[in-house]
Amino acid sequence: MSRVSIKLGVVLLTALAGFSAPAVADPGLLPLVSVSSNPAGGQTYTLSLQILLVMTALTLLPALLMLTTSFTRFVIVLALLRQAMGTAQTPSNQVLLGISLFLTLFVMGPVFDQIYEQSVAPYMAEQIEAGEAFERGQIPLREFMLRQTRENDLSLFAEMAGESATIAGPVPLRVLIPAFVTSELKTAFQIGFVMFIPFLIIDLVVASVLMSMGMMMLSPVIISFPFKLMLFVLADGWNLVMGMLANSFVT
């Protein structure tokens, strides 16, 4: 955590405390900043370091969502599908991100449930400390990533880190996360390549027909685009793509 992040967090928490003095004074709430008088007659501000760390860690949530879940595979495959169909910006990036997000929640639902039951719920019930809750919360997510990670990718990053990590053994997160991301990228591009083939065949057929008819000045993309849409709709493409993506994860 950088010094700039710490300073920004201190300023933010101090500002929040200043604008919400009645809430801070309420003993039933968790004080962000407590004010006490020192012997010299001044005031001393005591900042809760744990809350500061949590608020700073919130900035890492988007990266954790993309790099430790199924989100990466979904968004890459859907982007490649859009490019293969030649629909430019349809569906838009916002739609693709929304679809990827909710597919991620669907696939990762059992993992999130385990994290809540094993880590979040006991911590909220004050049965375990924050450190133990963090360690317990890693276990389901770590098992999910290990099931999707290829052995050669894991060996590559373990060798560079000087670790002897294997799929069956304990793997540090600093080795597991980049290996998992590499495996997800490879899988996503493999799926995208398979989806490109039918649309590529349509482009080749249309280009060959136009050339044989002497219509070389007419762009094959204009003619092949409606045929691609018709093929995708008649084959119930969205159903096939969503089902294939959801079933592509090792359970």
C-alpha positions as a Markdown table, in Angstrom:
| # | Residue | x | y | z |
|---|---|---|---|---|
| 1 | Met | 0.0 | 0.0 | 0.0 |
| 2 | Ser | 1.6 | 3.3 | -1.1 |
| 3 | Arg | 2.0 | 6.4 | 1.0 |
| 4 | Val | -0.3 | 8.3 | -1.3 |
| 5 | Ser | -3.1 | 5.8 | -0.7 |
| 6 | Ile | -2.6 | 6.1 | 3.0 |
| 7 | Lys | -2.7 | 9.9 | 3.0 |
| 8 | Leu | -5.8 | 9.9 | 0.8 |
| 9 | Gly | -7.5 | 7.5 | 3.1 |
| 10 | Val | -6.7 | 9.6 | 6.1 |
| 11 | Val | -8.0 | 12.7 | 4.4 |
| 12 | Leu | -11.2 | 10.9 | 3.4 |
| 13 | Leu | -11.9 | 9.4 | 6.8 |
| 14 | Thr | -11.2 | 12.8 | 8.5 |
| 15 | Ala | -13.5 | 14.5 | 6.1 |
| 16 | Leu | -16.2 | 11.9 | 6.7 |
| 17 | Ala | -15.8 | 12.3 | 10.5 |
| 18 | Gly | -16.1 | 16.1 | 10.2 |
| 19 | Phe | -19.2 | 16.0 | 8.1 |
| 20 | Ser | -20.9 | 13.3 | 10.3 |
| 21 | Ala | -20.1 | 14.4 | 13.8 |
| 22 | Pro | -23.5 | 13.3 | 15.3 |
| 23 | Ala | -23.0 | 9.8 | 13.8 |
| 24 | Val | -19.5 | 9.6 | 15.2 |
| 25 | Ala | -20.7 | 10.7 | 18.6 |
| 26 | Asp | -23.3 | 8.0 | 18.7 |
| 27 | Pro | -21.9 | 5.2 | 20.9 |
| 28 | Gly | -23.9 | 2.6 | 19.0 |
| 29 | Leu | -21.9 | 3.2 | 15.8 |
| 30 | Leu | -18.3 | 2.3 | 15.0 |
| 31 | Pro | -16.3 | 5.5 | 15.3 |
| 32 | Leu | -14.0 | 6.2 | 12.4 |
| 33 | Val | -12.0 | 8.9 | 14.2 |
| 34 | Ser | -12.1 | 9.4 | 17.9 |
| 35 | Val | -11.2 | 12.7 | 19.4 |
| 36 | Ser | -9.7 | 13.1 | 22.9 |
| 37 | Ser | -8.0 | 15.9 | 24.8 |
| 38 | Asn | -4.3 | 15.6 | 25.6 |
| 39 | Pro | -2.6 | 17.0 | 28.7 |
| 40 | Ala | -1.3 | 20.1 | 26.7 |
| 41 | Gly | -4.9 | 21.2 | 26.1 |
| 42 | Gly | -5.1 | 20.2 | 22.5 |
| 43 | Gln | -7.0 | 17.4 | 20.7 |
| 44 | Thr | -5.7 | 14.1 | 19.5 |
| 45 | Tyr | -7.2 | 12.2 | 16.6 |
| 46 | Thr | -6.9 | 8.4 | 16.7 |
| 47 | Leu | -7.6 | 6.7 | 13.3 |
| 48 | Ser | -8.8 | 3.1 | 13.0 |
| 49 | Leu | -6.1 | 1.4 | 10.9 |
| 50 | Gln | -8.3 | -1.6 | 10.2 |
| 51 | Ile | -11.0 | 0.6 | 8.5 |
| 52 | Leu | -8.3 | 2.5 | 6.6 |
| 53 | Leu | -6.9 | -0.8 | 5.2 |
| 54 | Val | -10.4 | -2.0 | 4.3 |
| 55 | Met | -11.3 | 1.2 | 2.5 |
| 56 | Thr | -8.0 | 1.1 | 0.6 |
| 57 | Ala | -8.5 | -2.5 | -0.3 |
| 58 | Leu | -11.9 | -1.6 | -1.9 |
| 59 | Thr | -9.9 | -0.1 | -4.8 |
| 60 | Leu | -8.6 | -3.5 | -5.6 |
| 61 | Leu | -12.1 | -5.1 | -5.9 |
| 62 | Pro | -12.4 | -4.6 | -9.7 |
| 63 | Ala | -9.1 | -6.2 | -10.3 |
| 64 | Leu | -9.9 | -9.1 | -8.0 |
| 65 | Leu | -13.3 | -9.6 | -9.7 |
| 66 | Met | -11.7 | -9.7 | -13.1 |
| 67 | Leu | -8.6 | -11.8 | -12.3 |
| 68 | Thr | -9.7 | -14.3 | -9.7 |
| 69 | Thr | -13.2 | -15.3 | -11.2 |
| 70 | Ser | -14.7 | -16.4 | -14.4 |
| 71 | Phe | -15.2 | -12.9 | -15.6 |
| 72 | Thr | -12.1 | -12.8 | -17.8 |
| 73 | Arg | -13.2 | -15.7 | -19.9 |
| 74 | Phe | -16.7 | -14.5 | -20.4 |
| 75 | Val | -15.8 | -10.9 | -21.5 |
| 76 | Ile | -13.1 | -12.1 | -23.9 |
| 77 | Val | -15.3 | -14.7 | -25.6 |
| 78 | Leu | -18.2 | -12.4 | -26.0 |
| 79 | Ala | -15.9 | -9.7 | -27.5 |
| 80 | Leu | -14.5 | -12.2 | -30.0 |
| 81 | Leu | -18.0 | -13.4 | -30.8 |
| 82 | Arg | -19.0 | -9.8 | -31.6 |
| 83 | Gln | -16.0 | -9.4 | -33.8 |
| 84 | Ala | -16.6 | -12.6 | -35.6 |
| 85 | Met | -20.2 | -11.6 | -36.4 |
| 86 | Gly | -19.0 | -8.2 | -37.7 |
| 87 | Thr | -21.6 | -6.3 | -35.7 |
| 88 | Ala | -19.1 | -3.5 | -34.7 |
| 89 | Gln | -20.4 | -2.1 | -31.4 |
| 90 | Thr | -23.6 | -4.2 | -31.1 |
| 91 | Pro | -24.0 | -5.4 | -28.4 |
| 92 | Ser | -22.3 | -2.4 | -26.8 |
| 93 | Asn | -19.4 | -2.8 | -24.3 |
| 94 | Gln | -21.8 | -2.0 | -21.4 |
| 95 | Val | -24.0 | -4.9 | -22.4 |
| 96 | Leu | -21.1 | -7.3 | -22.8 |
| 97 | Leu | -19.8 | -6.3 | -19.4 |
| 98 | Gly | -23.2 | -6.7 | -17.8 |
| 99 | Ile | -23.7 | -10.2 | -19.3 |
| 100 | Ser | -20.2 | -11.2 | -18.2 |
| 101 | Leu | -20.8 | -9.9 | -14.7 |
| 102 | Phe | -24.1 | -11.8 | -14.2 |
| 103 | Leu | -22.7 | -15.0 | -15.8 |
| 104 | Thr | -19.8 | -14.6 | -13.3 |
| 105 | Leu | -22.3 | -14.4 | -10.4 |
| 106 | Phe | -24.1 | -17.5 | -11.8 |
| 107 | Val | -20.9 | -19.6 | -12.1 |
| 108 | Met | -19.2 | -18.3 | -9.0 |
| 109 | Gly | -22.4 | -18.6 | -6.9 |
| 110 | Pro | -21.4 | -21.8 | -5.1 |
| 111 | Val | -17.9 | -20.4 | -4.4 |
| 112 | Phe | -19.3 | -17.2 | -3.0 |
| 113 | Asp | -21.7 | -19.2 | -0.8 |
| 114 | Gln | -18.8 | -21.2 | 0.6 |
| 115 | Ile | -16.9 | -18.0 | 1.3 |
| 116 | Tyr | -19.8 | -16.5 | 3.1 |
| 117 | Glu | -20.5 | -19.6 | 5.2 |
| 118 | Gln | -16.9 | -20.3 | 6.1 |
| 119 | Ser | -15.6 | -16.8 | 6.5 |
| 120 | Val | -18.0 | -13.9 | 6.4 |
| 121 | Ala | -20.8 | -15.3 | 8.6 |
| 122 | Pro | -18.4 | -16.4 | 11.5 |
| 123 | Tyr | -16.6 | -13.1 | 11.3 |
| 124 | Met | -19.8 | -11.0 | 11.5 |
| 125 | Ala | -20.9 | -13.2 | 14.4 |
| 126 | Glu | -17.6 | -12.3 | 16.1 |
| 127 | Gln | -16.6 | -16.0 | 16.3 |
| 128 | Ile | -13.3 | -15.5 | 14.4 |
| 129 | Glu | -10.8 | -12.7 | 13.9 |
| 130 | Ala | -10.2 | -10.8 | 10.7 |
| 131 | Gly | -7.0 | -12.7 | 9.9 |
| 132 | Glu | -8.6 | -16.1 | 10.3 |
| 133 | Ala | -11.6 | -15.0 | 8.2 |
| 134 | Phe | -9.3 | -13.9 | 5.4 |
| 135 | Glu | -7.5 | -17.3 | 5.5 |
| 136 | Arg | -10.8 | -19.2 | 5.4 |
| 137 | Gly | -12.2 | -17.0 | 2.6 |
| 138 | Gln | -9.2 | -17.9 | 0.4 |
| 139 | Ile | -9.8 | -21.6 | 0.5 |
| 140 | Pro | -12.9 | -21.9 | -1.8 |
| 141 | Leu | -11.6 | -19.3 | -4.2 |
| 142 | Arg | -8.2 | -21.0 | -4.3 |
| 143 | Glu | -9.8 | -24.4 | -5.0 |
| 144 | Phe | -11.8 | -22.9 | -7.9 |
| 145 | Met | -8.7 | -21.3 | -9.5 |
| 146 | Leu | -6.7 | -24.5 | -9.1 |
| 147 | Arg | -9.3 | -26.5 | -11.0 |
| 148 | Gln | -9.2 | -24.1 | -14.0 |
| 149 | Thr | -5.4 | -23.7 | -14.0 |
| 150 | Arg | -3.2 | -25.7 | -16.3 |
| 151 | Glu | -0.2 | -27.5 | -14.9 |
| 152 | Asn | 2.3 | -26.0 | -17.3 |
| 153 | Asp | 1.1 | -22.4 | -16.5 |
| 154 | Leu | 1.4 | -23.1 | -12.8 |
| 155 | Ser | 4.8 | -24.6 | -13.3 |
| 156 | Leu | 6.0 | -21.6 | -15.3 |
| 157 | Phe | 5.2 | -19.0 | -12.6 |
| 158 | Ala | 6.3 | -21.3 | -9.8 |
| 159 | Glu | 9.7 | -21.6 | -11.4 |
| 160 | Met | 10.0 | -17.9 | -11.9 |
| 161 | Ala | 9.0 | -17.3 | -8.3 |
| 162 | Gly | 11.4 | -20.0 | -7.0 |
| 163 | Glu | 8.5 | -22.1 | -5.6 |
| 164 | Ser | 7.8 | -25.8 | -5.9 |
| 165 | Ala | 4.1 | -25.5 | -6.5 |
| 166 | Thr | 1.9 | -28.2 | -8.0 |
| 167 | Ile | -1.8 | -28.6 | -8.6 |
| 168 | Ala | -2.1 | -31.1 | -5.8 |
| 169 | Gly | -0.1 | -29.1 | -3.3 |
| 170 | Pro | -0.3 | -25.7 | -1.6 |
| 171 | Val | 0.1 | -22.8 | -4.0 |
| 172 | Pro | 0.9 | -19.2 | -3.0 |
| 173 | Leu | -1.6 | -16.7 | -4.3 |
| 174 | Arg | 1.2 | -14.7 | -5.9 |
| 175 | Val | 1.9 | -17.7 | -8.1 |
| 176 | Leu | -1.7 | -19.0 | -8.5 |
| 177 | Ile | -3.3 | -15.8 | -9.7 |
| 178 | Pro | -1.1 | -15.1 | -12.7 |
| 179 | Ala | -1.1 | -18.8 | -13.6 |
| 180 | Phe | -4.9 | -18.8 | -13.4 |
| 181 | Val | -5.2 | -15.6 | -15.6 |
| 182 | Thr | -2.9 | -17.1 | -18.2 |
| 183 | Ser | -4.9 | -20.3 | -18.4 |
| 184 | Glu | -8.1 | -18.3 | -18.7 |
| 185 | Leu | -6.7 | -16.2 | -21.5 |
| 186 | Lys | -5.6 | -19.3 | -23.4 |
| 187 | Thr | -9.0 | -21.0 | -22.9 |
| 188 | Ala | -10.9 | -17.9 | -24.0 |
| 189 | Phe | -8.9 | -17.6 | -27.2 |
| 190 | Gln | -9.4 | -21.3 | -27.9 |
| 191 | Ile | -13.2 | -20.9 | -27.6 |
| 192 | Gly | -13.1 | -17.7 | -29.7 |
| 193 | Phe | -11.2 | -19.5 | -32.5 |
| 194 | Val | -13.8 | -22.3 | -32.6 |
| 195 | Met | -16.6 | -19.7 | -32.8 |
| 196 | Phe | -14.9 | -17.8 | -35.6 |
| 197 | Ile | -14.8 | -20.8 | -38.0 |
| 198 | Pro | -18.6 | -20.9 | -39.0 |
| 199 | Phe | -18.6 | -17.1 | -39.7 |
| 200 | Leu | -15.3 | -17.3 | -41.5 |
| 201 | Ile | -16.7 | -20.0 | -43.8 |
| 202 | Ile | -19.6 | -17.8 | -44.6 |
| 203 | Asp | -17.3 | -15.0 | -45.5 |
| 204 | Leu | -15.2 | -17.2 | -47.8 |
| 205 | Val | -18.3 | -18.6 | -49.5 |
| 206 | Val | -19.8 | -15.2 | -50.2 |
| 207 | Ala | -16.4 | -13.8 | -51.4 |
| 208 | Ser | -16.0 | -16.8 | -53.8 |
| 209 | Val | -19.6 | -16.4 | -55.2 |
| 210 | Leu | -19.1 | -12.6 | -55.7 |
| 211 | Met | -15.8 | -13.2 | -57.4 |
| 212 | Ser | -17.2 | -15.9 | -59.7 |
| 213 | Met | -20.0 | -13.5 | -60.7 |
| 214 | Gly | -17.6 | -10.7 | -61.5 |
| 215 | Met | -18.9 | -8.5 | -58.7 |
| 216 | Met | -15.4 | -7.7 | -57.3 |
| 217 | Met | -16.3 | -4.1 | -56.5 |
| 218 | Leu | -19.0 | -5.2 | -54.0 |
| 219 | Ser | -17.7 | -5.7 | -50.5 |
| 220 | Pro | -18.3 | -9.3 | -49.3 |
| 221 | Val | -18.9 | -8.1 | -45.8 |
| 222 | Ile | -22.2 | -6.3 | -46.8 |
| 223 | Ile | -23.6 | -9.6 | -48.3 |
| 224 | Ser | -22.3 | -11.9 | -45.6 |
| 225 | Phe | -23.4 | -9.9 | -42.6 |
| 226 | Pro | -27.2 | -10.8 | -42.9 |
| 227 | Phe | -26.3 | -14.5 | -43.5 |
| 228 | Lys | -24.2 | -14.5 | -40.3 |
| 229 | Leu | -27.1 | -13.0 | -38.4 |
| 230 | Met | -29.5 | -15.5 | -39.9 |
| 231 | Leu | -27.2 | -18.4 | -39.0 |
| 232 | Phe | -26.8 | -17.2 | -35.4 |
| 233 | Val | -30.5 | -16.7 | -34.9 |
| 234 | Leu | -31.6 | -20.0 | -36.5 |
| 235 | Ala | -29.0 | -21.9 | -34.5 |
| 236 | Asp | -30.2 | -20.2 | -31.2 |
| 237 | Gly | -26.7 | -18.8 | -30.9 |
| 238 | Trp | -27.1 | -17.0 | -27.6 |
| 239 | Asn | -28.4 | -20.1 | -25.9 |
| 240 | Leu | -25.5 | -22.2 | -27.2 |
| 241 | Val | -22.9 | -19.6 | -26.3 |
| 242 | Met | -24.2 | -19.0 | -22.8 |
| 243 | Gly | -24.6 | -22.7 | -22.1 |
| 244 | Met | -21.1 | -23.5 | -23.5 |
| 245 | Leu | -19.4 | -20.8 | -21.4 |
| 246 | Ala | -21.2 | -21.8 | -18.2 |
| 247 | Asn | -20.3 | -25.5 | -18.8 |
| 248 | Ser | -16.7 | -24.8 | -19.8 |
| 249 | Phe | -15.6 | -24.5 | -16.1 |
| 250 | Val | -14.3 | -27.5 | -14.3 |
| 251 | Thr | -16.4 | -28.3 | -11.3 |
